[in-house]
Amino acid sequence: MFKQVSFTFFWVLFFGFVTNTEAQLIDVNCYNGSLLSDIEFLPTSNDFELIIDGEKQKSAIVNSIYNITADDDSLLISLDFSPIKKAKNIIFKASNNCSFKIKPTLPLLSQRILEQSVLFTSSNCFIKLDNILSLDNYVAGVIEAEVGSKQPFEYYKVQATICRTYVLAHMRKHEKEGYNMCDKEHCQVFKGKSMANIDITKAVDETSNSVIVDENLNLIVAAFHSNCGGQTISSADIWNKAQSYLQPVRDTFCINSRNAHWEKEVSKKNWFKYLNKKFPQIDSIKFPRNFNYAQPIRSKEFVVKDIKILLKDLRSDFTLKSTFFSVEDAGETLIFKGRGFGHGIGLCQEGAIRMAKTGYSYADIIHFYFKNVTIVNLSKLFFFKDLD
Ligand SMILES: [Zn+2]
Ligand SMILES: [Zn+2]
């Protein structure tokens, strides 16, 4: 599922000699997937340099409305509704961490507050909108969008380290589209500047430059999910790719949390219809009409009589919250009794939150869920990798 890029390779491509994540810039495609035809840009200070097709213009004027409008294969930029120029690309470049408001008006989408720089590009008669900001500002925005503003401080440090590791391992994920990350679940959810809880930016600052590596000093696939139901699962059982650090962990921290249990009823009619479709070559009449299925510890496959189905397939085919479930026969229906929420690989968020609340450090939490890993400073990692 995830392709690990060799550290040395992407270092050369993207880092140059930058050894700190405050200076590392990330290009995030915003409103990804929306066909944007008109956008308002509202600077909140005079610190934005306007660059049109590579040519510097006058600085942006605070509290003015700049409209960027798609015009065939170009963009038209207007200031307070008076046209300025047609162009292929338009940049508002911030001289520091100042923020701006952005509001798509065609289609009408919610306003966001972003920080640092923005690049508008004409793309197939629509507008491509990229926010270019420091890695740590991006990490803070992702944490707020992904886990909200009410989590314990030590847990924010866990998320910051995981998120930073993920980004640096996937800088080329959208190389073909011309940016580093999209703003959706496909990469990590990003809705703009983190503002709701000062602890988030503090946690990002305190862990700045920290990333997680395996025994070979490769950045790990920092997988996480909502709740493991009491046990995480090996990546080999879900993604068919074994990783030394993504091994099953017994987890008692999450078993009383919100997503620890779930139930779903499936009619037997639908169940047998499914079996007939999935196994046309098997006489499903031989499959017992009444059966129970138990999964006391996590398995890879559902096995009853001669039928074997990958649990991950059952999860997606019946939209179940997890692969960690048992089945009880209730006459006309089957009751799926499940534990946990998500794929179950790597860090269990609700368990990690509980650990943070009970006094474990962010490093303890990371080492509990990821085996044989080390939290290292990027600059030291560069030093060691360079000796290879
Ligand atoms: Zn993406
Ligand atoms: Zn758990």
XYZ file of C-alpha atoms and ligand atoms in Angstrom, residues 174 182 186-187, ligand 1:
5
model
C 1.838 13.139 -5.769
C -3.215 16.315 -1.033
C -5.556 9.736 0.886
C -2.533 11.542 2.394
Zn -3.012 12.283 -1.402
